[in-house]
Short mmCIF file of C-alpha atoms in Angstrom, two decimals:
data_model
loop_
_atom_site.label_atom_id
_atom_site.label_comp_id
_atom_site.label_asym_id
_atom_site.label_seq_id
_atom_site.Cartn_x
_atom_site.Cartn_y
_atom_site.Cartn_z
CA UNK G 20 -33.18 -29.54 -32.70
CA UNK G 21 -33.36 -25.78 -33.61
CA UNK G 22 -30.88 -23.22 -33.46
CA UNK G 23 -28.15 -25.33 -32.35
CA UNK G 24 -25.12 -24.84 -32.16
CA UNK G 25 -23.73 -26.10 -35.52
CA UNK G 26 -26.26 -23.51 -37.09
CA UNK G 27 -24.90 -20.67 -34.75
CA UNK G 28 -21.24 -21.66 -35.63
CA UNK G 29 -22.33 -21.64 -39.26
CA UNK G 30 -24.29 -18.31 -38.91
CA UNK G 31 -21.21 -16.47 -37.03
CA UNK G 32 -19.03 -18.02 -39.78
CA UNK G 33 -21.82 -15.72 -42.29
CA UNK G 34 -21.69 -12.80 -40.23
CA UNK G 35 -18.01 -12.12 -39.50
CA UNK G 36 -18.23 -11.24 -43.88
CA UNK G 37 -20.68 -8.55 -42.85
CA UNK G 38 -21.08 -5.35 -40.90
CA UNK G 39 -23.01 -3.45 -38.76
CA UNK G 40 -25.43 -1.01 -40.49
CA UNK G 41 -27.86 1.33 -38.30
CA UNK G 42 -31.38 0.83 -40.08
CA UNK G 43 -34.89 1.82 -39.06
CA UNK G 44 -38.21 -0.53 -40.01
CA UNK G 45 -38.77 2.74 -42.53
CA UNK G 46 -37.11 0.40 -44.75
CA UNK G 47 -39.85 -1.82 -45.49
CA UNK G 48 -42.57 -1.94 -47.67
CA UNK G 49 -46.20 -2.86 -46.86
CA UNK G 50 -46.69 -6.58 -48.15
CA UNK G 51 -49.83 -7.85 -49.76
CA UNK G 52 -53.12 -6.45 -50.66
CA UNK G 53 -55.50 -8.27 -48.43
CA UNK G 54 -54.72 -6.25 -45.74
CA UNK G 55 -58.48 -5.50 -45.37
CA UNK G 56 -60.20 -8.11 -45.40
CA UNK G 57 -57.79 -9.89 -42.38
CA UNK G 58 -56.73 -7.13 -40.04
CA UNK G 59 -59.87 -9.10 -38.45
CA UNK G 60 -57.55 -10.20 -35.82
CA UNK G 61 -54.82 -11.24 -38.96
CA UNK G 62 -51.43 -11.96 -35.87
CA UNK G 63 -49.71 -11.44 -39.33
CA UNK G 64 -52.20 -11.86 -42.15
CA UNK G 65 -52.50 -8.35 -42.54
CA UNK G 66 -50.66 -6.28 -45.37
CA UNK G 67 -51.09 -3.11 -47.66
CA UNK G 68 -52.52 -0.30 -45.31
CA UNK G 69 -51.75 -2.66 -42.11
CA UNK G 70 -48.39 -2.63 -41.81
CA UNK G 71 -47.64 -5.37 -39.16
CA UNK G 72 -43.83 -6.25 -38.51
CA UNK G 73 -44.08 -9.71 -39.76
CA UNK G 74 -45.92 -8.75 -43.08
CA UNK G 75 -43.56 -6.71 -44.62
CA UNK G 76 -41.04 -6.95 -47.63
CA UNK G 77 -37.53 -5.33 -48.03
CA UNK G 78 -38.21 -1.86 -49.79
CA UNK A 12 -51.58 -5.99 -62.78
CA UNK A 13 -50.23 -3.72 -60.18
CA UNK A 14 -47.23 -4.61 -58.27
CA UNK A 15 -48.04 -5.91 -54.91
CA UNK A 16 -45.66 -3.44 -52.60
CA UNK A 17 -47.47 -0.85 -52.23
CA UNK A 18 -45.93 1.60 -50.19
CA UNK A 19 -48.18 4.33 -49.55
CA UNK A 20 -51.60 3.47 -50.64
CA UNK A 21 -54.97 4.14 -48.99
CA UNK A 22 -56.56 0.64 -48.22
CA UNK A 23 -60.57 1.87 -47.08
CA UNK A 24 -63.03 -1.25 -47.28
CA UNK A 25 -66.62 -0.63 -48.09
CA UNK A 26 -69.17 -3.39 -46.71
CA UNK A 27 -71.27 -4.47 -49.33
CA UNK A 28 -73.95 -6.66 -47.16
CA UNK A 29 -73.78 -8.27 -44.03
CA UNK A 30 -75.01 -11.53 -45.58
CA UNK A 31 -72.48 -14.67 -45.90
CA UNK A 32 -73.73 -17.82 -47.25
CA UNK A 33 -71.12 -19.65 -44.78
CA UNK A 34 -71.11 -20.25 -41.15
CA UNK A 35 -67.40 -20.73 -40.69
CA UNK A 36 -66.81 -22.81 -37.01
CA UNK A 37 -64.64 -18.95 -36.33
CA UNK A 38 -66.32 -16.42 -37.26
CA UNK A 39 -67.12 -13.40 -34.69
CA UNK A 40 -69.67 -11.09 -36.98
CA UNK A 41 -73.06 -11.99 -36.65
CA UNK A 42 -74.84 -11.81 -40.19
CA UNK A 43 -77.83 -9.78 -41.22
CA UNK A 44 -79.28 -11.06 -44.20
CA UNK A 45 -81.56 -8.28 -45.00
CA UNK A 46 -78.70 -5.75 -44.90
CA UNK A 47 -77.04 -4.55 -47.86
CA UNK A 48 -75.71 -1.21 -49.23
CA UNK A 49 -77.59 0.37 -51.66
CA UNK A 50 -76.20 1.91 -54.39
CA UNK A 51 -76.85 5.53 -53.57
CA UNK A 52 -74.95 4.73 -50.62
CA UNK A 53 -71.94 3.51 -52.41
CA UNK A 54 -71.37 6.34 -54.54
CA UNK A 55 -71.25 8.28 -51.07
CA UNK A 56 -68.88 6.12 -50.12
CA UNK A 57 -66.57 6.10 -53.12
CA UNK A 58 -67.05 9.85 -52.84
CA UNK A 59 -65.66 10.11 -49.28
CA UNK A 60 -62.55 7.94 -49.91
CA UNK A 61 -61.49 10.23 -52.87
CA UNK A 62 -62.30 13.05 -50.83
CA UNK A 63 -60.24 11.60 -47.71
CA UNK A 64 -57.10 9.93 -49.53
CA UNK A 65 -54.31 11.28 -47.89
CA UNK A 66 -52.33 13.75 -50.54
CA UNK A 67 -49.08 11.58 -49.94
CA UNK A 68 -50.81 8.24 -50.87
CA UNK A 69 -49.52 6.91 -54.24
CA UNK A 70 -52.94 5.52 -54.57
CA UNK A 71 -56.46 4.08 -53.20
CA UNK A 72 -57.14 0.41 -53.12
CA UNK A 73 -61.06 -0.52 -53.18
CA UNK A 74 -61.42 -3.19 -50.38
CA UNK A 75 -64.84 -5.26 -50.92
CA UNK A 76 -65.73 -6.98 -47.93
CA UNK A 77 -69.05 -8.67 -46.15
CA UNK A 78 -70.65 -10.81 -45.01
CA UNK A 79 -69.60 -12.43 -48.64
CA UNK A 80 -69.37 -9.40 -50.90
CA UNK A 81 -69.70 -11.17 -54.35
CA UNK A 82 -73.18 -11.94 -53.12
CA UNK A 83 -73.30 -8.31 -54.43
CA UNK A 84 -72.05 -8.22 -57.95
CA UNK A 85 -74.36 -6.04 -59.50
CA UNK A 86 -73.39 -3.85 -57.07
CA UNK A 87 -69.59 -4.19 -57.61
CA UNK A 88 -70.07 -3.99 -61.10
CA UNK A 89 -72.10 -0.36 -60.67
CA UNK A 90 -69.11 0.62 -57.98
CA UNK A 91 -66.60 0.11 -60.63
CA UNK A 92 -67.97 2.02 -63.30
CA UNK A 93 -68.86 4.94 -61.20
CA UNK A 94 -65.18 5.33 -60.34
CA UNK A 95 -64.25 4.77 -63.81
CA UNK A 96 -66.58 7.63 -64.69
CA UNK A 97 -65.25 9.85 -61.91
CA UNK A 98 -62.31 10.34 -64.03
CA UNK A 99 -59.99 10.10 -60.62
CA UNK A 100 -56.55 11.76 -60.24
CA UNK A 101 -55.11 9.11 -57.98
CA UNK A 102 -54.11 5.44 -59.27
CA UNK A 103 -56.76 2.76 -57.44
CA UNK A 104 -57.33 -0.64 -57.59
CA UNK A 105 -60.01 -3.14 -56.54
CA UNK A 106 -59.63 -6.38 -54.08
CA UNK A 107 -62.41 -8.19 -52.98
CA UNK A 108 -61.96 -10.95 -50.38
CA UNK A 109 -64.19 -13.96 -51.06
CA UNK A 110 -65.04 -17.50 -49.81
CA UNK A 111 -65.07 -18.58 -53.59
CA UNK A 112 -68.62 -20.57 -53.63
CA UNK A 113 -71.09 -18.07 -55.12
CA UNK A 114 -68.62 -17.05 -58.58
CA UNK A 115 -70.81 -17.70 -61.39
CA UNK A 116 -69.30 -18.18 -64.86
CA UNK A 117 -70.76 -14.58 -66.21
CA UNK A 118 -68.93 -13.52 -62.76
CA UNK A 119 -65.61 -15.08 -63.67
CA UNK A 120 -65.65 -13.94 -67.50
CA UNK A 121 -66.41 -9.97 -65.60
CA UNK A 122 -63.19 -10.93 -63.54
CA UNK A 123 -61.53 -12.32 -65.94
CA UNK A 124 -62.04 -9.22 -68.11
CA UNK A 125 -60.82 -6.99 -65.05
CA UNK A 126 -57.70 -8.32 -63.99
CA UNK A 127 -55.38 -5.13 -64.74
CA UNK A 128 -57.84 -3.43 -62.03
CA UNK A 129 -59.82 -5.70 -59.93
CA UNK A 130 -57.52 -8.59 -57.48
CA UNK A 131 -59.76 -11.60 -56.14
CA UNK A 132 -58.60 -13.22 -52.37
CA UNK A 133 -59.59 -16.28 -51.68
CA UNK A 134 -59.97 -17.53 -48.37
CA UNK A 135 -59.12 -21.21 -47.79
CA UNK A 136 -57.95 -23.00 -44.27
CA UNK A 137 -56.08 -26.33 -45.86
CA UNK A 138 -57.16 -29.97 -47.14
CA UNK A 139 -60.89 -30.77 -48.26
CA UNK A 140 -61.23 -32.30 -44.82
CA UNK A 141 -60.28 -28.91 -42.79
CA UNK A 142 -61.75 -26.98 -44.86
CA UNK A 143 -65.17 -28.57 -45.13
CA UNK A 144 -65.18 -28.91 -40.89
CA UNK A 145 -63.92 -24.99 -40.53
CA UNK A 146 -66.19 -23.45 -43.40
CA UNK A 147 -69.65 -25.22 -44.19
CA UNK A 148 -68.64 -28.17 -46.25
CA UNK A 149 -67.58 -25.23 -49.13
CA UNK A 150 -64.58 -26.97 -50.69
CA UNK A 151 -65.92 -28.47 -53.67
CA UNK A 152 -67.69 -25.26 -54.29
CA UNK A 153 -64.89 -23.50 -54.81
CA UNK A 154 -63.64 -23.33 -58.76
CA UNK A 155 -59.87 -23.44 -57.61
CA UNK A 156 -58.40 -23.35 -61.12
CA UNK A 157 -59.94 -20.03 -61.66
CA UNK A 158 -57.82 -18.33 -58.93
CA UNK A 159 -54.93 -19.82 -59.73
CA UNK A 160 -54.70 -19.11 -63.49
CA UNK A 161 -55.87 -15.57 -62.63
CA UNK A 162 -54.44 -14.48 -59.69
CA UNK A 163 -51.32 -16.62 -59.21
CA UNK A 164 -49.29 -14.45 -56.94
CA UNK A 165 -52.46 -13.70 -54.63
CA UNK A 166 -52.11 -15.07 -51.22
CA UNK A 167 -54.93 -16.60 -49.50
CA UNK A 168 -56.53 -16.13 -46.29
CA UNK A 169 -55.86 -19.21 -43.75
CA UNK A 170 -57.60 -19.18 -40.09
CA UNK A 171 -56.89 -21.71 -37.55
CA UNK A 172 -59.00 -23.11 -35.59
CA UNK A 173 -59.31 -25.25 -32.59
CA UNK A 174 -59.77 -28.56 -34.90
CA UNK A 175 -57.35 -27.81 -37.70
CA UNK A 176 -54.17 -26.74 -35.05
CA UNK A 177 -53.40 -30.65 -35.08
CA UNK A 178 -53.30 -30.75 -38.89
CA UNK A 179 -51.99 -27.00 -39.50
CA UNK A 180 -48.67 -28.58 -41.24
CA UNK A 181 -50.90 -30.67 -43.45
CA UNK A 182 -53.25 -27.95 -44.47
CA UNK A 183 -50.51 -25.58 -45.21
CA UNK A 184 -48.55 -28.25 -47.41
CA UNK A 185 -51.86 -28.96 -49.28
CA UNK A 186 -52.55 -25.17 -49.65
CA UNK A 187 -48.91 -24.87 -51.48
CA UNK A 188 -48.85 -28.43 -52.89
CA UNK A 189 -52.54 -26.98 -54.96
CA UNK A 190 -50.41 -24.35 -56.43
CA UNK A 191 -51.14 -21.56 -54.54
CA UNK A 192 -47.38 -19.89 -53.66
CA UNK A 193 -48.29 -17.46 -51.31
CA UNK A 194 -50.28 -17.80 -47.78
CA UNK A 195 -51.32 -14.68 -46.17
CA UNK A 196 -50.03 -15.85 -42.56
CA UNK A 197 -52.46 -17.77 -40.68
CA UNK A 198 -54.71 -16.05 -38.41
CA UNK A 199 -54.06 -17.88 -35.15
CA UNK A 200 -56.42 -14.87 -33.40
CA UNK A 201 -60.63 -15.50 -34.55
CA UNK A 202 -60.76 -19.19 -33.47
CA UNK A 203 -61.49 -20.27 -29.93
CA UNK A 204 -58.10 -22.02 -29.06
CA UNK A 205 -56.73 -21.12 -25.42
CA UNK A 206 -53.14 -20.63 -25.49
CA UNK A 207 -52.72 -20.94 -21.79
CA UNK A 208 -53.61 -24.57 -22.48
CA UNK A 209 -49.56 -26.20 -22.77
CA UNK A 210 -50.97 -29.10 -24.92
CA UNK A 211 -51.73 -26.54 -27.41
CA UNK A 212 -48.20 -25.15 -27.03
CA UNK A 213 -46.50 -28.66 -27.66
CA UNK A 214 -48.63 -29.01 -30.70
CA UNK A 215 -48.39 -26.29 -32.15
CA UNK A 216 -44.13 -26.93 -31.73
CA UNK A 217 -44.47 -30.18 -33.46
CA UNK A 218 -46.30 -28.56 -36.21
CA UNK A 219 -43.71 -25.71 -36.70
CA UNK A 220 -41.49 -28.85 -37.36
CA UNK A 221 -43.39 -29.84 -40.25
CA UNK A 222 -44.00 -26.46 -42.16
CA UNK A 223 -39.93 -25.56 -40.99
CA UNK A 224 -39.06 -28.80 -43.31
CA UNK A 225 -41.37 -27.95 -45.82
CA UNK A 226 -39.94 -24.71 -46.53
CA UNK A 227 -36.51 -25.86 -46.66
CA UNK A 228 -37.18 -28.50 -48.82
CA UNK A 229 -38.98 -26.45 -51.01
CA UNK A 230 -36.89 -22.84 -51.31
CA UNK A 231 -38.61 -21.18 -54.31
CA UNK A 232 -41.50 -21.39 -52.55
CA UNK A 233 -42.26 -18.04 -50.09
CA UNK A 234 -42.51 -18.64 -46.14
CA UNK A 235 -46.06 -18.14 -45.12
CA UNK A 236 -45.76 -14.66 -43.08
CA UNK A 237 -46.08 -16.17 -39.89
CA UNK A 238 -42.80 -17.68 -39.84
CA UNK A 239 -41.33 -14.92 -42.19
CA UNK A 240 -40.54 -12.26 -39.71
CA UNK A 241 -38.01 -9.74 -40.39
CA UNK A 242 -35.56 -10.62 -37.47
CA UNK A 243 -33.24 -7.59 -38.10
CA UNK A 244 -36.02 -5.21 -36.46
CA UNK A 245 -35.43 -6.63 -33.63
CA UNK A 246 -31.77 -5.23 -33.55
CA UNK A 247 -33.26 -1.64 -35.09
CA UNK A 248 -32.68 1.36 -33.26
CA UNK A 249 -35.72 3.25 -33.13
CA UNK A 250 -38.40 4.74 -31.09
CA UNK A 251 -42.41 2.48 -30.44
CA UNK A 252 -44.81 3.26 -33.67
CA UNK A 253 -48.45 2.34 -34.42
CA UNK A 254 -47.89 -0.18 -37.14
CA UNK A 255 -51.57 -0.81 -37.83
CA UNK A 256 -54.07 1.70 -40.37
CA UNK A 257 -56.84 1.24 -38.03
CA UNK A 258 -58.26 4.96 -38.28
CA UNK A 259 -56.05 6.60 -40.59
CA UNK A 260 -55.51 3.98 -43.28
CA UNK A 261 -58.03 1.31 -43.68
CA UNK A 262 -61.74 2.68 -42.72
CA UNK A 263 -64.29 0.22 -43.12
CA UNK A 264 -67.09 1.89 -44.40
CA UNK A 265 -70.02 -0.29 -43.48
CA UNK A 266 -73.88 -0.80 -45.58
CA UNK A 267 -75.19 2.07 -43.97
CA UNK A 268 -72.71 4.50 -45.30
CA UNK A 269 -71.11 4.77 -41.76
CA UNK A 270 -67.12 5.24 -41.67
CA UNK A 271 -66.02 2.76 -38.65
CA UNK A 272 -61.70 2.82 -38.18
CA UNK A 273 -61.41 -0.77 -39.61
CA UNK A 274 -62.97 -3.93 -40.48
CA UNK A 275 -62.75 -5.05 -37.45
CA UNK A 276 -64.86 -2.36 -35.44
CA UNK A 277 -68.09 -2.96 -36.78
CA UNK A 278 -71.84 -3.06 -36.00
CA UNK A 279 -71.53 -6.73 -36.91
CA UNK A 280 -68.86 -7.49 -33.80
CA UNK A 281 -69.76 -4.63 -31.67
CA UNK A 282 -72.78 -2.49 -30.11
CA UNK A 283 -73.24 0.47 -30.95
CA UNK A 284 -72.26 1.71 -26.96
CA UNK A 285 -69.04 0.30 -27.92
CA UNK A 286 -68.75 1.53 -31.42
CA UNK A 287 -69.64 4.93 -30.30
CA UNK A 288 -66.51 5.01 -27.12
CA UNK A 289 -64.64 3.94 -30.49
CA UNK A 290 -65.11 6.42 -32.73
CA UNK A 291 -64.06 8.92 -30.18
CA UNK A 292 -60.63 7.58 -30.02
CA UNK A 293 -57.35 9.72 -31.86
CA UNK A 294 -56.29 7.37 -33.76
CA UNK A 295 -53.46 9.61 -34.90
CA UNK A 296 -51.57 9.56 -31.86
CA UNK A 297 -49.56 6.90 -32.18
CA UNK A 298 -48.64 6.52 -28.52
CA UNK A 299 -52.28 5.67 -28.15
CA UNK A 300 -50.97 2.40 -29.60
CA UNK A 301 -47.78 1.45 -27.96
CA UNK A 302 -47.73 -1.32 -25.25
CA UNK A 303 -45.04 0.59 -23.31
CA UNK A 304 -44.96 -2.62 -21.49
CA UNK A 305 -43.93 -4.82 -24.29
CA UNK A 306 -41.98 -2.31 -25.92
CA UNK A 307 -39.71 -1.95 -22.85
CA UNK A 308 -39.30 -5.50 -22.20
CA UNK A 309 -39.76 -7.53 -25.17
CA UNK A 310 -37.08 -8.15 -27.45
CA UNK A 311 -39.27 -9.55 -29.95
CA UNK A 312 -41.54 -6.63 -29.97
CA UNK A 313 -40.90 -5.34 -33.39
CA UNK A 314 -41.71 -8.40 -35.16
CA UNK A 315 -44.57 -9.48 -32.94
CA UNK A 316 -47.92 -9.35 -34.67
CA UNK A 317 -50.73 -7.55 -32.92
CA UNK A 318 -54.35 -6.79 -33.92
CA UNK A 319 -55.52 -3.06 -32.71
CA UNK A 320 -58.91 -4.90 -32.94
CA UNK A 321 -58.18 -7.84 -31.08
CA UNK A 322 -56.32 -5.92 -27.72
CA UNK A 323 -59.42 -3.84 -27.69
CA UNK A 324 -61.50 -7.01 -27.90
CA UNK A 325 -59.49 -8.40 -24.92
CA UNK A 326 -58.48 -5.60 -22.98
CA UNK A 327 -60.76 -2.62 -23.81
CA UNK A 328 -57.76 -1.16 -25.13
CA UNK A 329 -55.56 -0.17 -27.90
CA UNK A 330 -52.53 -0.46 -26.82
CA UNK A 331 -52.53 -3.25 -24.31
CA UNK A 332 -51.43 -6.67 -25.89
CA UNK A 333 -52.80 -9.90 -25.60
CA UNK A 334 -50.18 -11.36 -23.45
CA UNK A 335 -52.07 -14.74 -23.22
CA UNK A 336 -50.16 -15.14 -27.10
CA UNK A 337 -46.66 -14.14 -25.87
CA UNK A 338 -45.77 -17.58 -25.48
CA UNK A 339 -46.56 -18.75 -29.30
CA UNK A 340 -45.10 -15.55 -30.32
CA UNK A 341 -41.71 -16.34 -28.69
CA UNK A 342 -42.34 -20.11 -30.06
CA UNK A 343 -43.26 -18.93 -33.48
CA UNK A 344 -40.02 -16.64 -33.25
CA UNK A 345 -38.07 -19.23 -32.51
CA UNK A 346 -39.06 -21.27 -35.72
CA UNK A 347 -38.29 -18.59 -37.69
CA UNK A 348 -35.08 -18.00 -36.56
CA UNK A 349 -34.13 -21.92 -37.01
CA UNK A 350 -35.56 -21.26 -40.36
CA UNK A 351 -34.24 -17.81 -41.45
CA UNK A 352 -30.73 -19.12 -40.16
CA UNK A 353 -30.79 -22.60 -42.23
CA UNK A 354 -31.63 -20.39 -45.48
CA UNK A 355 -29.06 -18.22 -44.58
CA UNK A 356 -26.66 -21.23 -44.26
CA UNK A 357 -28.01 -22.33 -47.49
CA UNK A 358 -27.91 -18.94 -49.34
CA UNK A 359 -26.34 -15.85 -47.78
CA UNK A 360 -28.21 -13.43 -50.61
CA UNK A 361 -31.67 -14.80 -48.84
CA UNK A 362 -31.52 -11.90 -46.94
CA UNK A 363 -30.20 -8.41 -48.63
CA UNK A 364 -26.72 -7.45 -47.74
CA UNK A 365 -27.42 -4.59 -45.34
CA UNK A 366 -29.61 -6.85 -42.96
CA UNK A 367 -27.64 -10.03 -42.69
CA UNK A 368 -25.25 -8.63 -39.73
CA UNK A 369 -28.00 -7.67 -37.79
CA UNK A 370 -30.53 -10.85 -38.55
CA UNK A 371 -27.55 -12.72 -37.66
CA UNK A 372 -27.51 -10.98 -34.15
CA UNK A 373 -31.09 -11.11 -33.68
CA UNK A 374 -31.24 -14.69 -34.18
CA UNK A 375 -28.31 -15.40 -31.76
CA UNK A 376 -30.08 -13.22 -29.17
CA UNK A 377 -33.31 -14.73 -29.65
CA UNK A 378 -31.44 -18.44 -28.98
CA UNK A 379 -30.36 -16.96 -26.35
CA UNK A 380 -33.29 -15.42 -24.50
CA UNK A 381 -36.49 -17.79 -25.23
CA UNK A 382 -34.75 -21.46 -26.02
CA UNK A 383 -35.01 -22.09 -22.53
CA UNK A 384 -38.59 -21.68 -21.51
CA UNK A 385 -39.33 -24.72 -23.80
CA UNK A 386 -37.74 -27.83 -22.63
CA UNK A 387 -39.50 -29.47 -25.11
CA UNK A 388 -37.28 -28.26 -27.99
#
């Protein structure tokens, strides 16, 4: 089963050693090189110039 | 070798033929044979990216593409030098994306011999069995060895199609199990499969499975971007963006010396009615590219791939999603969740400190909103 609600109990667990902080996606970095030769429809294949929500790396 | 984050860096492609020695079961150009850039027509286009690299960009990347662009290695080889003689002011590099069957061994000793400058991509869809029914029986001509001890921490280029959905788990396992580390994501857009279709939806769950336990079992090895997503956007605070280059960042620059906005909008996918309603677009305006629709609505929307190419494909449109793919989005979201939150469990530094609050939330939320519309979980 996925997120159940052992892992959700677990995650909260996590989280309540954390806080909030107000980010924006600036603070990513475009991912790969091969951005080129798969924005060709890519749904997250894409990288370097294309920079697609899923593709990206913490800056 | 240059480090791989590249923040910044003009990504133009030049088209070096439209000829491809494959006939992959996917593909949407239709290949030319007899068309190929000359070389008078490459130095114009090297000219106009140096002359059109944005001042801010910390550099130019080359892009190679085709049809198969090695089928052109004279011609890469008399690209190369002519930048290297142009003396440029701005750091570049070269990538070529390939299908690996035409590298000779003079090719791979040039390669070899370039490898501070010039990055090789392989494209490669799984097992010998996928592979050889997606692209033209071309698995055995591919010298895998070569990329791997040369460009270890490239990612390849995986496309699904209708055929290898039911064996996508398998085909990624074997992709990492060869020693490739990195996948590219897996195009789930060029092949033919109908996401309407619910069968596809249950398979494509069941696969999910697989790769999720894959990935756990194996945690020095990266997630494949599609189940990689950066959850915390979700919870980000910010107004809609164009997240894409098309038309400002990666130009395709096809045989004929004409600049189109991306690889995608070519003469090889498009006519030239089409192209030429294209090229009129402003592709600066980045509203232009905003689904207001899914950007009002969708929680999900900031980690939700989309093509430019592939809305204008369906909906004549830049800015209007596909929303045939918001269910395997939200399915696909919900995977990596389950999977971002058992790393977590597993090792709270997976994610970096200032983004673990807010992945945290954004998994919970997406629990909450999506679980539901799939019983079958």
């Amino acid at each position: 089963m996925i997120l159940s609600d052992e892992t959700i109990d677990a995650l909260e667990t996590i989280q309540s050693s954390y806080s909030d902080v107000t980010f924006t996606t600036s603070v990513i970095v475009a991912g790969c090189q091969s951005c080129s030769n798969s924005c060709s429809g890519c749904e997250g294949s894409c990288g370097g110039a294309c920079q697609n929500g899923s593709n990206l790396q913490w800056d | 070798m240059e480090d791989n984050s590249k923040k910044n860096w003009f990504s133009p492609s030049i088209c070096l033929t439209h000829a491809c020695n494959l006939n992959c079961v996917y593909c949407y150009q239709h290949h030319d044979h007899e068309n190929r850039m000359t070389y008078e027509t490459a130095q114009k286009a090297i000219d106009w990216i140096f002359n059109n690299t944005p001042e801010d960009a910390e550099g130019v990347t080359i892009n190679f593409l085709g049809g198969e662009p090695l089928l052109e290695f004279d011609l890469i080889k008399h690209i190369y030098d002519y930048v290297k003689a142009k003396k440029q002011s701005k750091k570049y590099t070269f990538f070529a994306s390939t299908n690996g069957t035409v590298l000779s061994e003079d090719m791979k000793s040039w390669f070899k011999s370039h490898l501070n400058e010039f990055t090789l991509g392989l494209s490669l869809d799984g097992c010998r069995e996928t592979h050889n029914k997606n692209r033209s029986n071309s698995y055995d001509q591919i010298d895998f060895d070569f990329f791997l001890e040369n460009y270890p921490n490239q990612s390849v280029k995986m496309t699904l199609s209708q055929d290898s959905l039911y064996t996508l788990a398998q085909d990624i396992i074997s992709i990492h199990e060869k020693g490739f580390r990195n996948i590219s994501g897996v195009n789930l857009a060029e092949g033919d499969l109908d996401w309407s279709n619910e069968e596809y939806i249950v398979e494509l769950s069941s696969q999910l499975a697989k790769i999720e336990e894959f990935y756990l079992k194996n945690p020095d090895i990266p997630i494949n971007q599609m189940l990689d997503r950066k959850l915390a956007f979700c919870e980000a605070n910010e107004l809609p963006k164009k997240w894409c280059g098309v038309g400002t960042n990666a130009q395709f620059i096809d045989t004929d010396g004409t600049v189109y906005p991306c690889p995608f909008f070519t003469p090889m996918t498009f006519s030239k009615e089409e192209l030429s309603e294209i090229s009129c677009f402003d592709y600066e305006q980045e509203s232009n590219f905003v689904d207001e629709s899914c950007y009002k609505k969708c929680y999900i929307y900031p980690v939700c791939p989309s093509c430019s190419g592939t809305c204008y494909v369906k909906n004549h449109s830049f800015s209007e999603r596909d929303k045939s793919r918001c269910r395997i989005q939200k399915l696909i979201t919900l995977y990596a969740a389950d999977l971002i939150a058992k790393k977590l469990i597993m090792d709270s530094n997976y994610i970096p400190e200032p983004f673990v609050f807010n992945t945290i939330s954004s998994i919970k939320k997406i629990k909450e909103l999506y679980i539901k519309e799939f019983p079958f979980l």
